[in-house]
Amino acid sequence: MKFEGEHLLPGQIGQFFVILSLMAAFVATISYFNAARNNIFLEKNNWIKTGRVAFYIQTFSVFAVFATIMYICANHLFEYMYAYKHTSLELEYKYLLACIWEGQEGSFLLWAIWHGVLGIILTKKSNEWEAPVMSVISIAQFFLMLMILGVYIGNLKIGNSPFTLTRNEIQAPIFSRSNYLTFIKDGVGLNVLLRNYWMVIHPPILFLGFAATIVPFAYAYAGIQTKRYADWINPALPWALMCAAVLGVGIMMGGKWAYESLNFGGYWAWDPVENASLVPWLLLVAGLHTMVIFKATGHSLRASYLFAFLTFIFILYSTFLTRTGILGDTSVHAFTETGEGIAFTLFKHLFEFKYMNVLIFLYLTSFTIPSLFLYFKHYRKIPAIQKEENTNTREFWMFIGSLVLFLTSIFIIAKTSVPVFNKIFNTKIAPPEDVEFGYNKIVVLITTILGLLTALTQYLKYKNSNTKVFFKSILLPTIISVVIFIVLIIFYPFTHYKHGAGFLGAIYVAAFASIYSAVANAMYIFSIQKGKILNAGSPIAHAGFMLMIVGMLISSANKEVISNSSSNGITLPGGGIDPMTKQADNPTENLTLLRQVPATLGDYRVTFLNDSAGKENGKKFYHLAFENKKNKDNFLLKPDVYLMKGGNMSSNPDTKSYLLKDVFTYVSFAVNKKDEPEDTTKFKEIPMSFGDTAFYSNGIMVLDTVINNPTDARANTGIVPQLALVAKLKIIAKDSMHFYANPILTLIDSNTIKHIDDTVYAQNLFVSFLGVDKDKKILVGIKEANKLIDYVTVKAYIFPMINLVWLGLVIMAAGIVISMLQRGNFTKLQTRIVLIATVAFVFYMFLLAGA
C-alpha cells in the first residue's frame, strides 16, 4: 500500500548515516587498535591515517543524523515515531532541542556527538598517545551507534532507531488506511517537566562531562597497553580537570532545573539518577588529586589508575541504572521506555533483558571487565614507592581526602543500587521512611572531614612540612573562621529541629568546617601565593566548593515554609504529591488563596489576582501579587501548572530572588475549569435608586452613585464610547466584611451598548449595570454563581543564602579551569581568555534562566 503524505527521504538519509557511522566507528577501532600494537613506523602511520579518516567520517555522520532528527522534529513529521512521541504543534520552538534528547536515542546521539568532538581534538593533540587512546573512544562510538541502529537480524533487534515509522510501531485501525496522516492531528509532545530552559542547556553540558570521562580512562588504558605506566598522567591530568569542571557544573545545572521545575522545594533530593551522576564526579575528583600527588611525589600512581577506570565505569553503570527501567518507580528522572523493568535472578538465569537493555549491559561489561582485568594483571608492574608518606605532608592528607571521596561514592552507589540488589537476589529491601535523612546524616559527617582536610592540607608542604610554620600560617584563618561561626550562631542560628539535637549539632560542626575551609583557602591565595590568581586554581576551587556547601547547609537547615494555613486562611483540597517521596504534602503547609482576597504568607501579604493561559494546551499561569508588610516591597510571581485529564497536574514553581534569599512558590492544587459544569445562573434584575439597598444570600449591597464618563481603566476598551456610566456599589457581607463593585455601562454608538461587569470573588458575586428603567431607576444585575469560588492552593518557602550555592559553583568551576590551564601549559593570555569566557558563560546561563 502506498501511504499518502509521508516524507520518507529524511528517514532514509538519517538511517544511512547511522549505518555509515557504525561502520566507520568499527573501521576506526580496528585501525587504531592495530596501530597501537605495531612498532613498524610506516605501517603504524598508515593504520593511524586510516583510523583518523574513519573517525572523521564517523563524526560527520553523527552530526548528519542529529541534523536529520532535528529536521524531522522541527517540521512535525508525525509519520516518524520519534517526532510523534516527543514533539507537538503547540510546543514553543525554544524547546525543540530538549525534544531531541528527551528520548533515549537522542541522548545517546548527544553522547556520541561529544565523543566525536573530543576525539577530533585528541587526533590533533595526543601525539604519540593517539592510537591507544583513540581505539578506546572509537569502540565507545561503535557501542553508542549500536544503540540507535534499529536493525533486525532474524528476530533479534539491535538498538532503537529514531527513524522508525509511527505506523510500524503502533497498532491501530487508522494505519490500515493510506491517508492515516490526516487523522494524526498532533504529537504527544515534550514531557511537561522538561519544558524548562535548563533542559535545553543542562543535558549538553552534563553529557559533555559524561563523554569526557572516557579520556582519562583511555589514557590509563594507553599507559598499560604501551607499558609506559607513569607517562600517561601528564596528558591525562588537564583532561581530568576539564571533565571535573564540566561534569560538576552539569550536575548542578540539573539541580537548578529541579529547583525551578519540580515542586519538592529544593535542588537536591538524593534521587537515584542524581546520585548516579554524582558518584563518577566524586571518583574523578579523588583521581585528579592522586594524579597531582604522583606528579609531586611519585606516590599514588596505582590509585590514579583505579580512579580513572572507575570514573568511566560508573558513568556506564549510571547509564545502566537510568535506561534499563530498573529505577522507573524510584526516580523522576529515569528513562523507562525500553521496558517495564529488568527481571533477572542470579541462579535461575542471568537476565531476561529487552534487546536495548542487553546492549547497555554489554556496553558496561565491555569496558568494566577488560579494564579491571588489565589493572590487576599489571598491578605489580605499576611503579610504586614503598616508603610510606609522613603524616605531616600534603600528599598524605590529600590521599586521605581521596580515600574519603572514594568511600563516599561507594556508600552512595550502594544505597542507590538497592533496586538492583533486590532484582538480583530476589530480596525486598525497602528504602528508609525518610530517604533524604538516610543520606544526610552520613554526608554531614563527610562534609566535616572534607572541610577540615581542605582547610589544613593546603598549608602543608609536599614530602616534609615545618610544623611551626604550618601552625603560624593557619592561626589567622582559624581565628577569622571562629569569629564568623560565632556570629552565625548568635544572629542566624540553624532551625532544623526535625531530626533532633544530635543532627542539629552535626550541622553546626559541618558548617564550621565548611566556613573554615572557605576562609583558609581564600586567605591562602593572598598569604601564600601573594594574590597570583592564575597560579591559585586549587585554593579557588576548594574555596568555591566549600562556599557552595555552606550555602547548601544554610538554605536547607533554615528553609522556612511560609504558606501556613493552620493559623491563616483556609484549607481546601490543597497538598500535592511530592515527586521524590511519592507522599502527600502536609495540608497545613498549603494555603488556599481566594481570588482578589489578600492572605498572609510569612512577612508577605499575597493576593491571587487572576490566571492566564500559556502557549501550550493545558498550561496556565497563576498571578500572585506579593507585598512585604515591613518594607512594602512589591513583586509578582507567576507559578504555572499543566492541567491534564483526570485531575492530574504538573506544577512549575516561580521564584523571586534577592541577594540573601529566594521566595519560592508553586501551585499545589488548581481546579481544571474544563472539568467544571457550565454555570447556568442568570442575572437577577433589581431597580435601585441612590441609597437603596438590595439583598443577596450572604449580605446586602447599597447603590451610592453613578459617575458619568469615568476615568476607570476598566472602561478603556480601545473604542471611544459616546457615553460611559459607572455604578458605585458598596457590598456588606454577613460577617461585616466590606467590598466594592463598579459595573460599567457604555454606549459605543446609537445601536451598540456594552456592559463591563464586576466580580466580587470573595462572595462569588457578579454585578452588572443593565441600564435605566422608565422610572429612571438604575437596573442592577446580581448573579450568585453556583460554581465553586475561584481559588488556587499554593505552597511557599523562603530559601536563605541560596545564592551562595550558585556563587560557590561558579568559583569552584573557575578554580578547576585555572588548574586545567596551568597543567596544560597554557600561556597567561590564553588562561585569562578561557577563564573569563568560562565564568561569563556560567553566569550568563544562570542569569538567563533566572530571567
GROMACS .gro file of N, CA, C and O in nm, residues 32-112:
model
  324
   32TYR      N    1   4.298   0.184   1.474
   32TYR     CA    2   4.374   0.236   1.588
   32TYR      C    3   4.426   0.123   1.676
   32TYR      O    4   4.535   0.131   1.732
   33PHE      N    5   4.348   0.015   1.688
   33PHE     CA    6   4.393  -0.099   1.767
   33PHE      C    7   4.520  -0.160   1.707
   33PHE      O    8   4.617  -0.190   1.779
   34ASN      N    9   4.521  -0.176   1.573
   34ASN     CA   10   4.640  -0.230   1.507
   34ASN      C   11   4.757  -0.133   1.515
   34ASN      O   12   4.872  -0.175   1.532
   35ALA      N   13   4.729  -0.004   1.503
   35ALA     CA   14   4.836   0.095   1.512
   35ALA      C   15   4.902   0.093   1.649
   35ALA      O   16   5.024   0.107   1.661
   36ALA      N   17   4.822   0.075   1.754
   36ALA     CA   18   4.875   0.075   1.889
   36ALA      C   19   4.968  -0.042   1.915
   36ALA      O   20   5.055  -0.036   2.003
   37ARG      N   21   4.955  -0.151   1.837
   37ARG     CA   22   5.035  -0.271   1.859
   37ARG      C   23   5.140  -0.292   1.752
   37ARG      O   24   5.207  -0.395   1.751
   38ASN      N   25   5.155  -0.197   1.665
   38ASN     CA   26   5.250  -0.209   1.555
   38ASN      C   27   5.369  -0.118   1.580
   38ASN      O   28   5.353   0.003   1.601
   39ASN      N   29   5.487  -0.175   1.581
   39ASN     CA   30   5.608  -0.096   1.608
   39ASN      C   31   5.682  -0.055   1.481
   39ASN      O   32   5.785   0.012   1.489
   40ILE      N   33   5.635  -0.100   1.364
   40ILE     CA   34   5.695  -0.059   1.238
   40ILE      C   35   5.637   0.076   1.199
   40ILE      O   36   5.516   0.089   1.179
   41PHE      N   37   5.720   0.177   1.191
   41PHE     CA   38   5.675   0.315   1.179
   41PHE      C   39   5.579   0.335   1.061
   41PHE      O   40   5.472   0.395   1.076
   42LEU      N   41   5.617   0.286   0.943
   42LEU     CA   42   5.536   0.311   0.823
   42LEU      C   43   5.399   0.246   0.835
   42LEU      O   44   5.296   0.308   0.807
   43GLU      N   45   5.397   0.120   0.880
   43GLU     CA   46   5.269   0.051   0.895
   43GLU      C   47   5.185   0.118   1.004
   43GLU      O   48   5.063   0.135   0.989
   44LYS      N   49   5.248   0.154   1.114
   44LYS     CA   50   5.177   0.219   1.225
   44LYS      C   51   5.114   0.349   1.177
   44LYS      O   52   4.998   0.379   1.205
   45ASN      N   53   5.193   0.428   1.100
   45ASN     CA   54   5.143   0.556   1.050
   45ASN      C   55   5.026   0.537   0.954
   45ASN      O   56   4.929   0.614   0.956
   46ASN      N   57   5.033   0.434   0.871
   46ASN     CA   58   4.923   0.408   0.777
   46ASN      C   59   4.795   0.368   0.850
   46ASN      O   60   4.685   0.411   0.813
   47TRP      N   61   4.810   0.287   0.953
   47TRP     CA   62   4.693   0.250   1.032
   47TRP      C   63   4.632   0.372   1.101
   47TRP      O   64   4.509   0.387   1.107
   48ILE      N   65   4.718   0.461   1.152
   48ILE     CA   66   4.668   0.582   1.218
   48ILE      C   67   4.594   0.670   1.118
   48ILE      O   68   4.486   0.724   1.149
   49LYS      N   69   4.648   0.686   0.998
   49LYS     CA   70   4.580   0.767   0.896
   49LYS      C   71   4.443   0.709   0.862
   49LYS      O   72   4.345   0.782   0.848
   50THR      N   73   4.438   0.577   0.849
   50THR     CA   74   4.309   0.512   0.820
   50THR      C   75   4.211   0.534   0.935
   50THR      O   76   4.092   0.564   0.913
   51GLY      N   77   4.261   0.521   1.057
   51GLY     CA   78   4.176   0.542   1.173
   51GLY      C   79   4.123   0.683   1.180
   51GLY      O   80   4.005   0.705   1.211
   52ARG      N   81   4.209   0.782   1.148
   52ARG     CA   82   4.164   0.921   1.151
   52ARG      C   83   4.054   0.946   1.050
   52ARG      O   84   3.950   1.007   1.081
   53VAL      N   85   4.076   0.901   0.928
   53VAL     CA   86   3.976   0.922   0.823
   53VAL      C   87   3.843   0.858   0.863
   53VAL      O   88   3.736   0.918   0.850
   54ALA      N   89   3.851   0.735   0.913
   54ALA     CA   90   3.729   0.665   0.954
   54ALA      C   91   3.660   0.739   1.068
   54ALA      O   92   3.536   0.752   1.070
   55PHE      N   93   3.739   0.790   1.164
   55PHE     CA   94   3.678   0.860   1.277
   55PHE      C   95   3.616   0.991   1.232
   55PHE      O   96   3.507   1.029   1.281
   56TYR      N   97   3.680   1.063   1.139
   56TYR     CA   98   3.622   1.187   1.089
   56TYR      C   99   3.491   1.159   1.016
   56TYR      O  100   3.392   1.233   1.031
   57ILE      N  101   3.488   1.051   0.938
   57ILE     CA  102   3.363   1.013   0.869
   57ILE      C  103   3.255   0.979   0.972
   57ILE      O  104   3.138   1.018   0.958
   58GLN      N  105   3.296   0.907   1.074
   58GLN     CA  106   3.202   0.869   1.178
   58GLN      C  107   3.143   0.992   1.247
   58GLN      O  108   3.022   1.002   1.268
   59THR      N  109   3.229   1.088   1.281
   59THR     CA  110   3.182   1.209   1.349
   59THR      C  111   3.091   1.291   1.259
   59THR      O  112   2.986   1.341   1.303
   60PHE      N  113   3.128   1.305   1.131
   60PHE     CA  114   3.043   1.377   1.037
   60PHE      C  115   2.906   1.308   1.027
   60PHE      O  116   2.801   1.376   1.023
   61SER      N  117   2.905   1.178   1.024
   61SER     CA  118   2.780   1.103   1.014
   61SER      C  119   2.692   1.124   1.136
   61SER      O  120   2.569   1.136   1.125
   62VAL      N  121   2.754   1.129   1.253
   62VAL     CA  122   2.677   1.153   1.376
   62VAL      C  123   2.608   1.289   1.369
   62VAL      O  124   2.489   1.303   1.404
   63PHE      N  125   2.681   1.391   1.325
   63PHE     CA  126   2.620   1.524   1.312
   63PHE      C  127   2.509   1.522   1.207
   63PHE      O  128   2.407   1.590   1.223
   64ALA      N  129   2.527   1.446   1.100
   64ALA     CA  130   2.424   1.436   0.997
   64ALA      C  131   2.298   1.370   1.052
   64ALA      O  132   2.185   1.411   1.021
   65VAL      N  133   2.315   1.268   1.136
   65VAL     CA  134   2.199   1.203   1.198
   65VAL      C  135   2.126   1.302   1.288
   65VAL      O  136   2.002   1.311   1.285
   66PHE      N  137   2.201   1.378   1.368
   66PHE     CA  138   2.141   1.476   1.457
   66PHE      C  139   2.063   1.581   1.377
   66PHE      O  140   1.950   1.618   1.413
   67ALA      N  141   2.123   1.630   1.268
   67ALA     CA  142   2.056   1.730   1.184
   67ALA      C  143   1.927   1.675   1.124
   67ALA      O  144   1.826   1.747   1.114
   68THR      N  145   1.930   1.549   1.086
   68THR     CA  146   1.810   1.487   1.028
   68THR      C  147   1.698   1.476   1.130
   68THR      O  148   1.582   1.507   1.101
   69ILE      N  149   1.732   1.434   1.251
   69ILE     CA  150   1.631   1.425   1.357
   69ILE      C  151   1.574   1.563   1.387
   69ILE      O  152   1.453   1.580   1.406
   70MET      N  153   1.661   1.662   1.390
   70MET     CA  154   1.616   1.797   1.419
   70MET      C  155   1.520   1.846   1.309
   70MET      O  156   1.419   1.911   1.338
   71TYR      N  157   1.550   1.812   1.184
   71TYR     CA  158   1.462   1.849   1.073
   71TYR      C  159   1.326   1.783   1.088
   71TYR      O  160   1.221   1.846   1.071
   72ILE      N  161   1.326   1.655   1.122
   72ILE     CA  162   1.201   1.580   1.137
   72ILE      C  163   1.118   1.638   1.251
   72ILE      O  164   0.995   1.657   1.238
   73CYS      N  165   1.182   1.669   1.362
   73CYS     CA  166   1.109   1.723   1.477
   73CYS      C  167   1.061   1.866   1.452
   73CYS      O  168   0.949   1.902   1.487
   74ALA      N  169   1.147   1.947   1.391
   74ALA     CA  170   1.111   2.087   1.365
   74ALA      C  171   0.994   2.099   1.269
   74ALA      O  172   0.913   2.193   1.279
   75ASN      N  173   0.983   2.006   1.178
   75ASN     CA  174   0.876   2.010   1.078
   75ASN      C  175   0.757   1.921   1.115
   75ASN      O  176   0.666   1.902   1.035
   76HIS      N  177   0.760   1.867   1.236
   76HIS     CA  178   0.649   1.788   1.290
   76HIS      C  179   0.605   1.679   1.192
   76HIS      O  180   0.487   1.666   1.158
   77LEU      N  181   0.703   1.600   1.149
   77LEU     CA  182   0.673   1.489   1.059
   77LEU      C  183   0.629   1.371   1.145
   77LEU      O  184   0.708   1.285   1.184
   78PHE      N  185   0.499   1.368   1.174
   78PHE     CA  186   0.447   1.270   1.269
   78PHE      C  187   0.441   1.130   1.213
   78PHE      O  188   0.404   1.037   1.286
   79GLU      N  189   0.478   1.112   1.087
   79GLU     CA  190   0.489   0.976   1.037
   79GLU      C  191   0.607   0.903   1.101
   79GLU      O  192   0.616   0.780   1.095
   80TYR      N  193   0.697   0.980   1.163
   80TYR     CA  194   0.810   0.922   1.237
   80TYR      C  195   0.774   0.915   1.385
   80TYR      O  196   0.729   1.012   1.445
   81MET      N  197   0.798   0.800   1.444
   81MET     CA  198   0.760   0.777   1.583
   81MET      C  199   0.830   0.875   1.677
   81MET      O  200   0.772   0.921   1.775
   82TYR      N  201   0.954   0.908   1.646
   82TYR     CA  202   1.030   0.997   1.735
   82TYR      C  203   0.965   1.135   1.740
   82TYR      O  204   0.952   1.194   1.848
   83ALA      N  205   0.926   1.187   1.626
   83ALA     CA  206   0.859   1.317   1.623
   83ALA      C  207   0.722   1.310   1.690
   83ALA      O  208   0.682   1.401   1.763
   84TYR      N  209   0.650   1.200   1.667
   84TYR     CA  210   0.516   1.185   1.726
   84TYR      C  211   0.524   1.178   1.879
   84TYR      O  212   0.442   1.236   1.949
   85LYS      N  213   0.625   1.109   1.933
   85LYS     CA  214   0.636   1.091   2.077
   85LYS      C  215   0.686   1.214   2.149
   85LYS      O  216   0.650   1.240   2.264
   86HIS      N  217   0.772   1.293   2.083
   86HIS     CA  218   0.844   1.397   2.157
   86HIS      C  219   0.812   1.540   2.115
   86HIS      O  220   0.860   1.633   2.180
   87THR      N  221   0.736   1.560   2.009
   87THR     CA  222   0.704   1.697   1.969
   87THR      C  223   0.553   1.714   1.958
   87THR      O  224   0.478   1.617   1.955
   88SER      N  225   0.512   1.839   1.951
   88SER     CA  226   0.372   1.872   1.931
   88SER      C  227   0.365   2.010   1.868
   88SER      O  228   0.459   2.089   1.877
   89LEU      N  229   0.254   2.040   1.804
   89LEU     CA  230   0.239   2.167   1.732
   89LEU      C  231   0.240   2.286   1.827
   89LEU      O  232   0.283   2.395   1.791
   90GLU      N  233   0.193   2.266   1.949
   90GLU     CA  234   0.183   2.375   2.046
   90GLU      C  235   0.318   2.412   2.108
   90GLU      O  236   0.332   2.519   2.165
   91LEU      N  237   0.415   2.323   2.099
   91LEU     CA  238   0.540   2.339   2.173
   91LEU      C  239   0.619   2.458   2.123
   91LEU      O  240   0.635   2.479   2.002
   92GLU      N  241   0.668   2.538   2.218
   92GLU     CA  242   0.750   2.653   2.181
   92GLU      C  243   0.878   2.606   2.115
   92GLU      O  244   0.939   2.507   2.154
   93TYR      N  245   0.921   2.684   2.015
   93TYR     CA  246   1.036   2.643   1.933
   93TYR      C  247   1.163   2.631   2.017
   93TYR      O  248   1.251   2.551   1.986
   94LYS      N  249   1.172   2.708   2.126
   94LYS     CA  250   1.295   2.706   2.207
   94LYS      C  251   1.316   2.572   2.275
   94LYS      O  252   1.426   2.542   2.321
   95TYR      N  253   1.211   2.488   2.282
   95TYR     CA  254   1.225   2.358   2.345
   95TYR      C  255   1.252   2.247   2.243
   95TYR      O  256   1.250   2.129   2.280
   96LEU      N  257   1.278   2.284   2.118
   96LEU     CA  258   1.299   2.183   2.014
   96LEU      C  259   1.416   2.092   2.047
   96LEU      O  260   1.407   1.969   2.034
   97LEU      N  261   1.527   2.151   2.092
   97LEU     CA  262   1.643   2.068   2.125
   97LEU      C  263   1.613   1.973   2.240
   97LEU      O  264   1.658   1.858   2.240
   98ALA      N  265   1.536   2.021   2.338
   98ALA     CA  266   1.501   1.933   2.450
   98ALA      C  267   1.421   1.813   2.402
   98ALA      O  268   1.431   1.704   2.459
   99CYS      N  269   1.341   1.831   2.295
   99CYS     CA  270   1.266   1.718   2.238
   99CYS      C  271   1.360   1.610   2.188
   99CYS      O  272   1.332   1.491   2.199
  100ILE      N  273   1.472   1.654   2.130
  100ILE     CA  274   1.563   1.558   2.068
  100ILE      C  275   1.629   1.470   2.173
  100ILE      O  276   1.637   1.348   2.159
  101TRP      N  277   1.675   1.530   2.281
  101TRP     CA  278   1.742   1.445   2.381
  101TRP      C  279   1.650   1.402   2.494
  101TRP      O  280   1.695   1.347   2.593
  102GLU      N  281   1.519   1.424   2.479
  102GLU     CA  282   1.427   1.364   2.575
  102GLU      C  283   1.427   1.212   2.562
  102GLU      O  284   1.422   1.140   2.661
  103GLY      N  285   1.432   1.164   2.437
  103GLY     CA  286   1.428   1.021   2.414
  103GLY      C  287   1.565   0.957   2.429
  103GLY      O  288   1.669   1.024   2.422
  104GLN      N  289   1.566   0.827   2.448
  104GLN     CA  290   1.693   0.755   2.463
  104GLN      C  291   1.781   0.770   2.341
  104GLN      O  292   1.901   0.793   2.352
  105GLU      N  293   1.721   0.758   2.223
  105GLU     CA  294   1.801   0.764   2.101
  105GLU      C  295   1.871   0.899   2.088
  105GLU      O  296   1.990   0.906   2.054
  106GLY      N  297   1.799   1.006   2.117
  106GLY     CA  298   1.858   1.139   2.107
  106GLY      C  299   1.968   1.164   2.209
  106GLY      O  300   2.068   1.229   2.179
  107SER      N  301   1.949   1.111   2.330
  107SER     CA  302   2.053   1.132   2.433
  107SER      C  303   2.178   1.050   2.402
  107SER      O  304   2.291   1.096   2.426
  108PHE      N  305   2.161   0.927   2.349
  108PHE     CA  306   2.278   0.852   2.306
  108PHE      C  307   2.350   0.925   2.193
  108PHE      O  308   2.474   0.926   2.186
  109LEU      N  309   2.273   0.985   2.105
  109LEU     CA  310   2.332   1.060   1.994
  109LEU      C  311   2.409   1.181   2.044
  109LEU      O  312   2.519   1.212   1.995
  110LEU      N  313   2.354   1.250   2.144
  110LEU     CA  314   2.424   1.364   2.204
  110LEU      C  315   2.557   1.319   2.265
  110LEU      O  316   2.659   1.387   2.250
  111TRP      N  317   2.556   1.206   2.330
  111TRP     CA  318   2.678   1.148   2.387
  111TRP      C  319   2.779   1.121   2.276
  111TRP      O  320   2.898   1.154   2.289
  112ALA      N  321   2.732   1.063   2.167
  112ALA     CA  322   2.822   1.032   2.055
  112ALA      C  323   2.878   1.158   1.990
  112ALA      O  324   2.994   1.161   1.946
   0.00000   0.00000   0.00000
